Amino acid sequence: MLGAEERQELSAGYPSFVNGIPESDWPHLRLGEEDQRLIQGKRGEHNRLGLAVQLTVVRFLGRFQTDVEMIPEDLVLRVGEQLGISDPLAKISLYGENSDTVRNHVREIRREHDWTSFVEGEARLVAWLEDRLKYSTDGPKAMTLQALAWLRGQRVLLPRYSTLRDLVTLCRGRAEDAVSKALVSKMNGQQVRIIDWLMEVPAGERTSRLDGLRRGVGVPSWENFVKALSRADEIRALGFLDVDVSSIPDRKLAQLADHALTERVPRLKEQTGKRAAVLAAIKRLETSALDDAIDMLDKMISERFIAKPKRWADKALVDAYPKFAPDGTLTAQALLAVLESVAESVDHDSGEITDPVTDTDSTRAALETVADRDTLLRAAKNLLEYMPARDSDTHEARRAKALERFRDVRTLVPVLVDRVRFGASPAGQAALTALHALPPLLDREDVRLDDIDTTLLNGSWKRLVEGEPEQSDGAVNLSAYALCVVETFHRHLCNRAIFVQGCSRWGDLLARLLSGEAWAQARPSLLTSLDLPEDPSAYLDRAGTSLHADLARIASRMPEGAQVTLGNVDLALPKGRPPRTSSLSRQVEKMLPKVELPQVVLDVLSRTGGIAAFTTRNGNPSPYPEFELSVAAVMVGYGCNIGLEAVANDEKDALKLDRLTSISREYFRPDVIEACTTLMLGAETDALTTLQLNGERLASVDGHRFVIPTPQPGLLIAPEGNSEVTWLTMLTEQAVQMSGRMVSGRPSAALEALNTLTTYRDQTNVPEDSRHPEAIVAEAGTHEELVFGLLTLSGYSYQPAPHQINDARLWRIDRSADYGPLQGATRRQIDLSQIAAHWEDILRVIGSIHHGAVSAHDALRILTRNGQPTNLGSAIVSFGRIAKTRHLLRLYDNPEYRNGIEAQSRLHKERADLARRICHGIDGPFPNYYPGLENRLGVLGLVLNTVALFNTVCIQKIVEKMRAQGQVISHSDLRQLSRMMYGHINMRGRFHFEPPTDTLFEIPDVEPDPT
């Protein structure tokens, strides 16, 4: 049995002999020439073997093991084989009898290899931690693992895991206290009293004033938009605008603000850092409240002036289709008849081309074969009435319909000009100037071309504003011009050529990068936290050396005479094959208990304590009796996409439709689903630790895409207008969904992973036993090499699966190197001087992402223009090509590396299959998007996590039973077990909701596999 300390070390990934030494580590543990020189100086084979074993132990464990009985026999045998010593197990026992010799060897190894005791290196570690914690918000587990890596790099002997963990926890506590004190010291007495006042509950009220500031203003409408602006003004009027918190990293502020905005106020009032947290929340709300208002503005303009007029125009076109379709057919037939009559004739024998003999009579005759002249003339005129003009565009019908919204423009524009402070880059300045000049024009009746900015009149706007050229007298259609200004303003606002001063999401992206004094102060600690040097010379040399070594190693193992040159795909990556179903998988699948989905949900909620996460908006527990039955019913109804009516039961109070509807609205909030997911993640990690399946800390991101269809998608004449939204989910190796978010279009899943991991790392409620992912398996989308560079420089290993790579070309740094079979494939060269020239700006971009000043998606927008990388973006692309080439080579050469990535990628497919099984749908869970789909998908993700955890617990019991009956189960077979099996769970029919009993989940006896 493992002790408590050993279990903690195993779950945290601390170096240990419990699982033996992985085969992949043995090449790094072989004895070198210097080791042999030191070993051969000892008398007696037992002493030479003992010294060699201690050298190997300290390299693997990071500390010495003076009790030789605790050293694995496999290690002793392998070391003895290297030294040519017979019967090494007997020799190591003899060596261990003399403890003085063992201690002398330890001292000698420390002296010869510069190992330092932890007591001697503790002060340096504390200094490193304090410097890193100034900006990092990593949890105690992640920070402990980083400290472990630092100690090994500095050759400081590792202490017990609990000692290192306690030291890290102490340093984190000091860092958090320092931030809290720094924030409180920035306030005067009046501001402190305001914060205490915000946390008080007014007489006759049920919630505090801080709760009132947290809440939004409701659904998008012009009235609520004005209320949202008033809410932003109210928050700014609290008197904290002059509190300068720029010296506190954005990531630290965000962590405190999240805590204050999600914690129950009564509980928050009992905490020591409450005032600092509330101040951080207010500073967050000063920008986020205005962001919320502009979000509403964006939705209103998109819906009222673009989407709805487009639906009107599409409907008008569809309604008119019967009127002009026959005329279109007739006109096309007439045109074809004329074209055939004037076609040249070719003699196929001689090749001679003869022009046709045409005249008015022959042309008229050709037309009359279709219809008479008057009929064709009416058809052509009727068709022109419905078709857009030749010099128009596909937006004219929609824009013409939008003119009916001119009354809304009259309401909106004065509010925007008077109450929102906009700024603009040169690209958006003209549109912003036109917006500010628009209010005086709205009250005039004689607006002429000289009064407006005609440079904005592009495409169909020119016709709509100025009218037909032959009819134009200099007058302007004011409603068309106003809509043109608003639409142009909105387009520039969305791409941030126009931005909102005082906003975060809608603010100036370039201005959000760290610069000036803020960058100078943050720079040293950020570089330490990111392990990036000030001078890139040695850093880039190491990267170049690693790339050269990888290319040379792969080339040396390729068949003689082979040449890899395959055009745009230089390296033909081996196609992955799904693992064959093992005997263990078949046995486990037979032994899984037969249950219904409600029983699974209720069991997991009880097992994890997940029902405690479903609190009221004030953080209080639910007053409903049998609340767990109601929660399970809502999860099944929404998760299975069958609705609450299908699971309601009027004979039971907990399952009445009114109660289920109320609970679904009040308790299934995103923060509740996230809290419940966190509890499940901790329970899943515990179960996998028991099975010794913690993995390599991979995480993957993939998306399910939904179409927003046109009103008549099957009608060919209807203009194209389908748009897409994507539900992006992030899975850990434990198959637990860490996050889910609905985004428009097809964003980069890899950058979404970076943002998600940053957010996950900052959370204070992440379970201690959960392991922070360090490698990302996801599709980059566009700008693949730029994404490689951003993720690698941010400290993550980006490992897309072979099918997720768009371009498999290889790159080199040394032009003169000979890579044999790869010589042609590596003809493209990376320019390290370009990276070095932009190194300071590269550090500023990566530091701003790590600091929390910008997101990874915003950084991508800063680094590209018109779909192409800027000069700075090209420098990061060059660095990304180094990481990408090394990744491609590892995929090609290392089956274990490739299989691990493909297994993680398959998790999403297995999970999608399970989702299709749970959801009642034909072509997938939800074929089309509809408003409110995000909430349904959030519940579906919770149900999927529930099934995965239930399967893991059952697999753990089955494996324990098999081993108790003497069956030997290998670690590789365990890793092949899927936790997405569903054949044993009934997800159809009439569901029954009763608390599960222990007898429901009994594991049957092991049956021999007939195959």
mmCIF file of N, CA and C in Angstrom, residues 802-896:
data_model
loop_
_atom_site.group_PDB
_atom_site.id
_atom_site.type_symbol
_atom_site.label_atom_id
_atom_site.label_comp_id
_atom_site.label_asym_id
_atom_site.label_seq_id
_atom_site.Cartn_x
_atom_site.Cartn_y
_atom_site.Cartn_z
ATOM 1 N N PRO A 802 -1.853 14.911 -36.864
ATOM 2 C CA PRO A 802 -1.525 14.996 -38.298
ATOM 3 C C PRO A 802 -2.659 15.539 -39.162
ATOM 4 N N HIS A 803 -3.893 15.134 -38.893
ATOM 5 C CA HIS A 803 -5.005 15.606 -39.729
ATOM 6 C C HIS A 803 -5.358 17.064 -39.467
ATOM 7 N N GLN A 804 -4.808 17.655 -38.402
ATOM 8 C CA GLN A 804 -5.089 19.058 -38.088
ATOM 9 C C GLN A 804 -4.051 20.014 -38.672
ATOM 10 N N ILE A 805 -3.032 19.471 -39.337
ATOM 11 C CA ILE A 805 -1.957 20.297 -39.893
ATOM 12 C C ILE A 805 -2.271 20.617 -41.344
ATOM 13 N N ASN A 806 -2.286 21.893 -41.671
ATOM 14 C CA ASN A 806 -2.625 22.319 -43.036
ATOM 15 C C ASN A 806 -1.433 22.236 -43.976
ATOM 16 N N ASP A 807 -0.253 22.504 -43.465
ATOM 17 C CA ASP A 807 0.933 22.620 -44.316
ATOM 18 C C ASP A 807 2.082 21.886 -43.632
ATOM 19 N N ALA A 808 2.555 20.787 -44.240
ATOM 20 C CA ALA A 808 3.587 19.945 -43.615
ATOM 21 C C ALA A 808 4.962 20.212 -44.205
ATOM 22 N N ARG A 809 5.265 21.452 -44.573
ATOM 23 C CA ARG A 809 6.581 21.763 -45.121
ATOM 24 C C ARG A 809 7.614 21.899 -44.001
ATOM 25 N N LEU A 810 8.836 21.508 -44.306
ATOM 26 C CA LEU A 810 9.940 21.558 -43.350
ATOM 27 C C LEU A 810 10.816 22.784 -43.621
ATOM 28 N N TRP A 811 11.483 23.239 -42.554
ATOM 29 C CA TRP A 811 12.354 24.412 -42.654
ATOM 30 C C TRP A 811 13.692 24.104 -42.011
ATOM 31 N N ARG A 812 14.705 24.832 -42.423
ATOM 32 C CA ARG A 812 16.045 24.691 -41.857
ATOM 33 C C ARG A 812 16.572 26.062 -41.471
ATOM 34 N N ILE A 813 17.657 26.064 -40.697
ATOM 35 C CA ILE A 813 18.335 27.309 -40.345
ATOM 36 C C ILE A 813 19.697 27.383 -41.010
ATOM 37 N N ASP A 814 20.439 26.265 -40.980
ATOM 38 C CA ASP A 814 21.797 26.214 -41.546
ATOM 39 C C ASP A 814 21.703 25.859 -43.032
ATOM 40 N N ARG A 815 21.999 26.835 -43.898
ATOM 41 C CA ARG A 815 21.890 26.601 -45.334
ATOM 42 C C ARG A 815 22.912 25.594 -45.827
ATOM 43 N N SER A 816 24.087 25.512 -45.182
ATOM 44 C CA SER A 816 25.176 24.659 -45.666
ATOM 45 C C SER A 816 25.067 23.213 -45.185
ATOM 46 N N ALA A 817 24.149 22.931 -44.264
ATOM 47 C CA ALA A 817 24.050 21.576 -43.701
ATOM 48 C C ALA A 817 23.530 20.600 -44.746
ATOM 49 N N ASP A 818 23.999 19.357 -44.632
ATOM 50 C CA ASP A 818 23.568 18.298 -45.548
ATOM 51 C C ASP A 818 22.671 17.335 -44.765
ATOM 52 N N TYR A 819 21.398 17.297 -45.134
ATOM 53 C CA TYR A 819 20.449 16.455 -44.438
ATOM 54 C C TYR A 819 20.045 15.236 -45.266
ATOM 55 N N GLY A 820 20.867 14.870 -46.187
ATOM 56 C CA GLY A 820 20.656 13.637 -46.941
ATOM 57 C C GLY A 820 19.292 13.569 -47.587
ATOM 58 N N PRO A 821 18.487 12.560 -47.235
ATOM 59 C CA PRO A 821 17.169 12.419 -47.860
ATOM 60 C C PRO A 821 16.254 13.621 -47.659
ATOM 61 N N LEU A 822 16.515 14.420 -46.618
ATOM 62 C CA LEU A 822 15.674 15.590 -46.339
ATOM 63 C C LEU A 822 16.229 16.865 -46.970
ATOM 64 N N GLN A 823 17.279 16.735 -47.789
ATOM 65 C CA GLN A 823 17.918 17.923 -48.337
ATOM 66 C C GLN A 823 16.934 18.744 -49.185
ATOM 67 N N GLY A 824 16.187 18.075 -50.039
ATOM 68 C CA GLY A 824 15.249 18.801 -50.884
ATOM 69 C C GLY A 824 14.058 19.331 -50.106
ATOM 70 N N ALA A 825 13.619 18.583 -49.111
ATOM 71 C CA ALA A 825 12.455 18.990 -48.335
ATOM 72 C C ALA A 825 12.744 20.185 -47.436
ATOM 73 N N THR A 826 14.007 20.398 -47.097
ATOM 74 C CA THR A 826 14.374 21.493 -46.198
ATOM 75 C C THR A 826 15.033 22.635 -46.950
ATOM 76 N N ARG A 827 14.605 22.876 -48.168
ATOM 77 C CA ARG A 827 15.238 23.935 -48.952
ATOM 78 C C ARG A 827 14.863 25.336 -48.461
ATOM 79 N N ARG A 828 13.784 25.474 -47.721
ATOM 80 C CA ARG A 828 13.384 26.774 -47.203
ATOM 81 C C ARG A 828 14.139 27.073 -45.913
ATOM 82 N N GLN A 829 14.590 28.309 -45.760
ATOM 83 C CA GLN A 829 15.461 28.680 -44.644
ATOM 84 C C GLN A 829 14.769 29.676 -43.722
ATOM 85 N N ILE A 830 14.964 29.495 -42.417
ATOM 86 C CA ILE A 830 14.457 30.419 -41.400
ATOM 87 C C ILE A 830 15.514 31.480 -41.132
ATOM 88 N N ASP A 831 15.109 32.722 -41.112
ATOM 89 C CA ASP A 831 16.024 33.836 -40.880
ATOM 90 C C ASP A 831 15.974 34.210 -39.404
ATOM 91 N N LEU A 832 16.971 33.755 -38.636
ATOM 92 C CA LEU A 832 17.005 34.072 -37.204
ATOM 93 C C LEU A 832 17.221 35.553 -36.946
ATOM 94 N N SER A 833 17.886 36.245 -37.884
ATOM 95 C CA SER A 833 18.128 37.674 -37.686
ATOM 96 C C SER A 833 16.813 38.456 -37.649
ATOM 97 N N GLN A 834 15.804 37.985 -38.371
ATOM 98 C CA GLN A 834 14.502 38.652 -38.338
ATOM 99 C C GLN A 834 13.873 38.532 -36.943
ATOM 100 N N ILE A 835 14.040 37.364 -36.332
ATOM 101 C CA ILE A 835 13.514 37.182 -34.972
ATOM 102 C C ILE A 835 14.265 38.073 -33.999
ATOM 103 N N ALA A 836 15.599 38.094 -34.111
ATOM 104 C CA ALA A 836 16.408 38.899 -33.195
ATOM 105 C C ALA A 836 16.089 40.383 -33.333
ATOM 106 N N ALA A 837 15.851 40.845 -34.569
ATOM 107 C CA ALA A 837 15.587 42.264 -34.792
ATOM 108 C C ALA A 837 14.278 42.706 -34.137
ATOM 109 N N HIS A 838 13.304 41.821 -34.037
ATOM 110 C CA HIS A 838 12.007 42.168 -33.452
ATOM 111 C C HIS A 838 11.839 41.578 -32.054
ATOM 112 N N TRP A 839 12.915 41.136 -31.428
ATOM 113 C CA TRP A 839 12.799 40.401 -30.169
ATOM 114 C C TRP A 839 12.110 41.217 -29.075
ATOM 115 N N GLU A 840 12.434 42.492 -28.955
ATOM 116 C CA GLU A 840 11.837 43.304 -27.901
ATOM 117 C C GLU A 840 10.326 43.410 -28.078
ATOM 118 N N ASP A 841 9.872 43.609 -29.323
ATOM 119 C CA ASP A 841 8.428 43.681 -29.570
ATOM 120 C C ASP A 841 7.771 42.313 -29.386
ATOM 121 N N ILE A 842 8.488 41.237 -29.726
ATOM 122 C CA ILE A 842 7.960 39.889 -29.491
ATOM 123 C C ILE A 842 7.719 39.677 -27.995
ATOM 124 N N LEU A 843 8.708 40.076 -27.188
ATOM 125 C CA LEU A 843 8.560 39.945 -25.742
ATOM 126 C C LEU A 843 7.370 40.761 -25.238
ATOM 127 N N ARG A 844 7.163 41.926 -25.825
ATOM 128 C CA ARG A 844 6.060 42.780 -25.381
ATOM 129 C C ARG A 844 4.703 42.148 -25.697
ATOM 130 N N VAL A 845 4.575 41.536 -26.866
ATOM 131 C CA VAL A 845 3.316 40.879 -27.227
ATOM 132 C C VAL A 845 3.060 39.665 -26.324
ATOM 133 N N ILE A 846 4.072 38.787 -26.200
ATOM 134 C CA ILE A 846 3.898 37.587 -25.368
ATOM 135 C C ILE A 846 3.691 37.976 -23.909
ATOM 136 N N GLY A 847 4.451 38.982 -23.443
ATOM 137 C CA GLY A 847 4.279 39.452 -22.072
ATOM 138 C C GLY A 847 2.899 40.022 -21.832
ATOM 139 N N SER A 848 2.330 40.715 -22.831
ATOM 140 C CA SER A 848 0.983 41.277 -22.675
ATOM 141 C C SER A 848 -0.058 40.175 -22.586
ATOM 142 N N ILE A 849 0.127 39.093 -23.350
ATOM 143 C CA ILE A 849 -0.791 37.953 -23.246
ATOM 144 C C ILE A 849 -0.692 37.320 -21.861
ATOM 145 N N HIS A 850 0.525 37.097 -21.417
ATOM 146 C CA HIS A 850 0.734 36.473 -20.107
ATOM 147 C C HIS A 850 0.253 37.394 -18.978
ATOM 148 N N HIS A 851 0.425 38.694 -19.163
ATOM 149 C CA HIS A 851 0.012 39.681 -18.167
ATOM 150 C C HIS A 851 -1.502 39.780 -18.093
ATOM 151 N N GLY A 852 -2.172 39.396 -19.193
ATOM 152 C CA GLY A 852 -3.621 39.490 -19.251
ATOM 153 C C GLY A 852 -4.108 40.759 -19.910
ATOM 154 N N ALA A 853 -3.184 41.560 -20.477
ATOM 155 C CA ALA A 853 -3.596 42.810 -21.114
ATOM 156 C C ALA A 853 -4.358 42.560 -22.399
ATOM 157 N N VAL A 854 -3.997 41.531 -23.151
ATOM 158 C CA VAL A 854 -4.701 41.177 -24.385
ATOM 159 C C VAL A 854 -4.906 39.674 -24.415
ATOM 160 N N SER A 855 -5.914 39.246 -25.152
ATOM 161 C CA SER A 855 -6.134 37.816 -25.347
ATOM 162 C C SER A 855 -5.314 37.336 -26.536
ATOM 163 N N ALA A 856 -5.216 36.032 -26.694
ATOM 164 C CA ALA A 856 -4.473 35.479 -27.826
ATOM 165 C C ALA A 856 -5.140 35.845 -29.152
ATOM 166 N N HIS A 857 -6.485 35.875 -29.163
ATOM 167 C CA HIS A 857 -7.189 36.249 -30.386
ATOM 168 C C HIS A 857 -6.898 37.705 -30.755
ATOM 169 N N ASP A 858 -6.884 38.589 -29.752
ATOM 170 C CA ASP A 858 -6.568 39.994 -30.026
ATOM 171 C C ASP A 858 -5.130 40.143 -30.512
ATOM 172 N N ALA A 859 -4.221 39.355 -29.935
ATOM 173 C CA ALA A 859 -2.827 39.410 -30.384
ATOM 174 C C ALA A 859 -2.719 39.007 -31.852
ATOM 175 N N LEU A 860 -3.491 38.006 -32.258
ATOM 176 C CA LEU A 860 -3.466 37.592 -33.667
ATOM 177 C C LEU A 860 -3.948 38.717 -34.570
ATOM 178 N N ARG A 861 -4.945 39.451 -34.130
ATOM 179 C CA ARG A 861 -5.437 40.575 -34.926
ATOM 180 C C ARG A 861 -4.410 41.698 -34.996
ATOM 181 N N ILE A 862 -3.668 41.898 -33.926
ATOM 182 C CA ILE A 862 -2.626 42.929 -33.936
ATOM 183 C C ILE A 862 -1.501 42.552 -34.893
ATOM 184 N N LEU A 863 -1.210 41.257 -34.989
ATOM 185 C CA LEU A 863 -0.047 40.787 -35.748
ATOM 186 C C LEU A 863 -0.352 40.536 -37.220
ATOM 187 N N THR A 864 -1.595 40.763 -37.652
ATOM 188 C CA THR A 864 -1.948 40.538 -39.062
ATOM 189 C C THR A 864 -2.670 41.760 -39.605
ATOM 190 N N ARG A 865 -2.540 41.941 -40.904
ATOM 191 C CA ARG A 865 -3.257 42.999 -41.615
ATOM 192 C C ARG A 865 -3.720 42.445 -42.958
ATOM 193 N N ASN A 866 -5.017 42.542 -43.216
ATOM 194 C CA ASN A 866 -5.580 42.064 -44.490
ATOM 195 C C ASN A 866 -5.212 40.611 -44.773
ATOM 196 N N GLY A 867 -5.204 39.807 -43.733
ATOM 197 C CA GLY A 867 -4.949 38.387 -43.888
ATOM 198 C C GLY A 867 -3.496 37.987 -43.961
ATOM 199 N N GLN A 868 -2.572 38.958 -43.874
ATOM 200 C CA GLN A 868 -1.149 38.660 -43.958
ATOM 201 C C GLN A 868 -0.435 39.128 -42.688
ATOM 202 N N PRO A 869 0.625 38.411 -42.257
ATOM 203 C CA PRO A 869 1.350 38.848 -41.060
ATOM 204 C C PRO A 869 2.042 40.197 -41.284
ATOM 205 N N THR A 870 2.063 41.013 -40.249
ATOM 206 C CA THR A 870 2.871 42.229 -40.277
ATOM 207 C C THR A 870 4.342 41.850 -40.145
ATOM 208 N N ASN A 871 5.230 42.860 -40.146
ATOM 209 C CA ASN A 871 6.661 42.556 -39.970
ATOM 210 C C ASN A 871 6.915 41.856 -38.640
ATOM 211 N N LEU A 872 6.249 42.337 -37.591
ATOM 212 C CA LEU A 872 6.388 41.682 -36.285
ATOM 213 C C LEU A 872 5.770 40.292 -36.325
ATOM 214 N N GLY A 873 4.610 40.168 -36.979
ATOM 215 C CA GLY A 873 3.991 38.847 -37.103
ATOM 216 C C GLY A 873 4.865 37.875 -37.866
ATOM 217 N N SER A 874 5.575 38.368 -38.906
ATOM 218 C CA SER A 874 6.467 37.500 -39.683
ATOM 219 C C SER A 874 7.624 36.991 -38.832
ATOM 220 N N ALA A 875 8.099 37.814 -37.891
ATOM 221 C CA ALA A 875 9.174 37.369 -37.002
ATOM 222 C C ALA A 875 8.690 36.225 -36.104
ATOM 223 N N ILE A 876 7.453 36.330 -35.584
ATOM 224 C CA ILE A 876 6.902 35.255 -34.756
ATOM 225 C C ILE A 876 6.626 34.024 -35.614
ATOM 226 N N VAL A 877 6.233 34.231 -36.878
ATOM 227 C CA VAL A 877 6.058 33.116 -37.812
ATOM 228 C C VAL A 877 7.368 32.355 -37.971
ATOM 229 N N SER A 878 8.484 33.074 -38.098
ATOM 230 C CA SER A 878 9.785 32.419 -38.244
ATOM 231 C C SER A 878 10.092 31.552 -37.038
ATOM 232 N N PHE A 879 9.788 32.049 -35.839
ATOM 233 C CA PHE A 879 10.019 31.236 -34.642
ATOM 234 C C PHE A 879 9.072 30.040 -34.629
ATOM 235 N N GLY A 880 7.832 30.261 -35.070
ATOM 236 C CA GLY A 880 6.876 29.165 -35.108
ATOM 237 C C GLY A 880 7.291 28.059 -36.055
ATOM 238 N N ARG A 881 8.027 28.415 -37.129
ATOM 239 C CA ARG A 881 8.464 27.390 -38.071
ATOM 240 C C ARG A 881 9.479 26.441 -37.444
ATOM 241 N N ILE A 882 10.259 26.941 -36.491
ATOM 242 C CA ILE A 882 11.184 26.053 -35.779
ATOM 243 C C ILE A 882 10.391 25.007 -34.991
ATOM 244 N N ALA A 883 9.421 25.496 -34.202
ATOM 245 C CA ALA A 883 8.615 24.571 -33.394
ATOM 246 C C ALA A 883 7.805 23.630 -34.277
ATOM 247 N N LYS A 884 7.277 24.130 -35.372
ATOM 248 C CA LYS A 884 6.452 23.305 -36.246
ATOM 249 C C LYS A 884 7.273 22.209 -36.919
ATOM 250 N N THR A 885 8.462 22.548 -37.402
ATOM 251 C CA THR A 885 9.305 21.547 -38.045
ATOM 252 C C THR A 885 9.692 20.447 -37.059
ATOM 253 N N ARG A 886 10.049 20.823 -35.834
ATOM 254 C CA ARG A 886 10.408 19.820 -34.825
ATOM 255 C C ARG A 886 9.203 18.932 -34.496
ATOM 256 N N HIS A 887 8.025 19.540 -34.443
ATOM 257 C CA HIS A 887 6.819 18.751 -34.174
ATOM 258 C C HIS A 887 6.553 17.762 -35.312
ATOM 259 N N LEU A 888 6.697 18.207 -36.550
ATOM 260 C CA LEU A 888 6.489 17.313 -37.693
ATOM 261 C C LEU A 888 7.473 16.148 -37.676
ATOM 262 N N LEU A 889 8.723 16.431 -37.324
ATOM 263 C CA LEU A 889 9.730 15.374 -37.276
ATOM 264 C C LEU A 889 9.406 14.357 -36.185
ATOM 265 N N ARG A 890 8.935 14.830 -35.038
ATOM 266 C CA ARG A 890 8.572 13.911 -33.951
ATOM 267 C C ARG A 890 7.359 13.065 -34.345
ATOM 268 N N LEU A 891 6.396 13.685 -35.035
ATOM 269 C CA LEU A 891 5.256 12.903 -35.507
ATOM 270 C C LEU A 891 5.704 11.796 -36.444
ATOM 271 N N TYR A 892 6.668 12.111 -37.293
ATOM 272 C CA TYR A 892 7.145 11.146 -38.283
ATOM 273 C C TYR A 892 7.965 10.039 -37.632
ATOM 274 N N ASP A 893 8.760 10.388 -36.623
ATOM 275 C CA ASP A 893 9.780 9.476 -36.118
ATOM 276 C C ASP A 893 9.392 8.763 -34.826
ATOM 277 N N ASN A 894 8.458 9.328 -34.059
ATOM 278 C CA ASN A 894 8.184 8.808 -32.720
ATOM 279 C C ASN A 894 6.745 8.294 -32.640
ATOM 280 N N PRO A 895 6.519 7.001 -32.832
ATOM 281 C CA PRO A 895 5.143 6.470 -32.793
ATOM 282 C C PRO A 895 4.449 6.723 -31.458
ATOM 283 N N GLU A 896 5.184 6.643 -30.348
ATOM 284 C CA GLU A 896 4.571 6.843 -29.035
ATOM 285 C C GLU A 896 4.037 8.273 -28.902
#
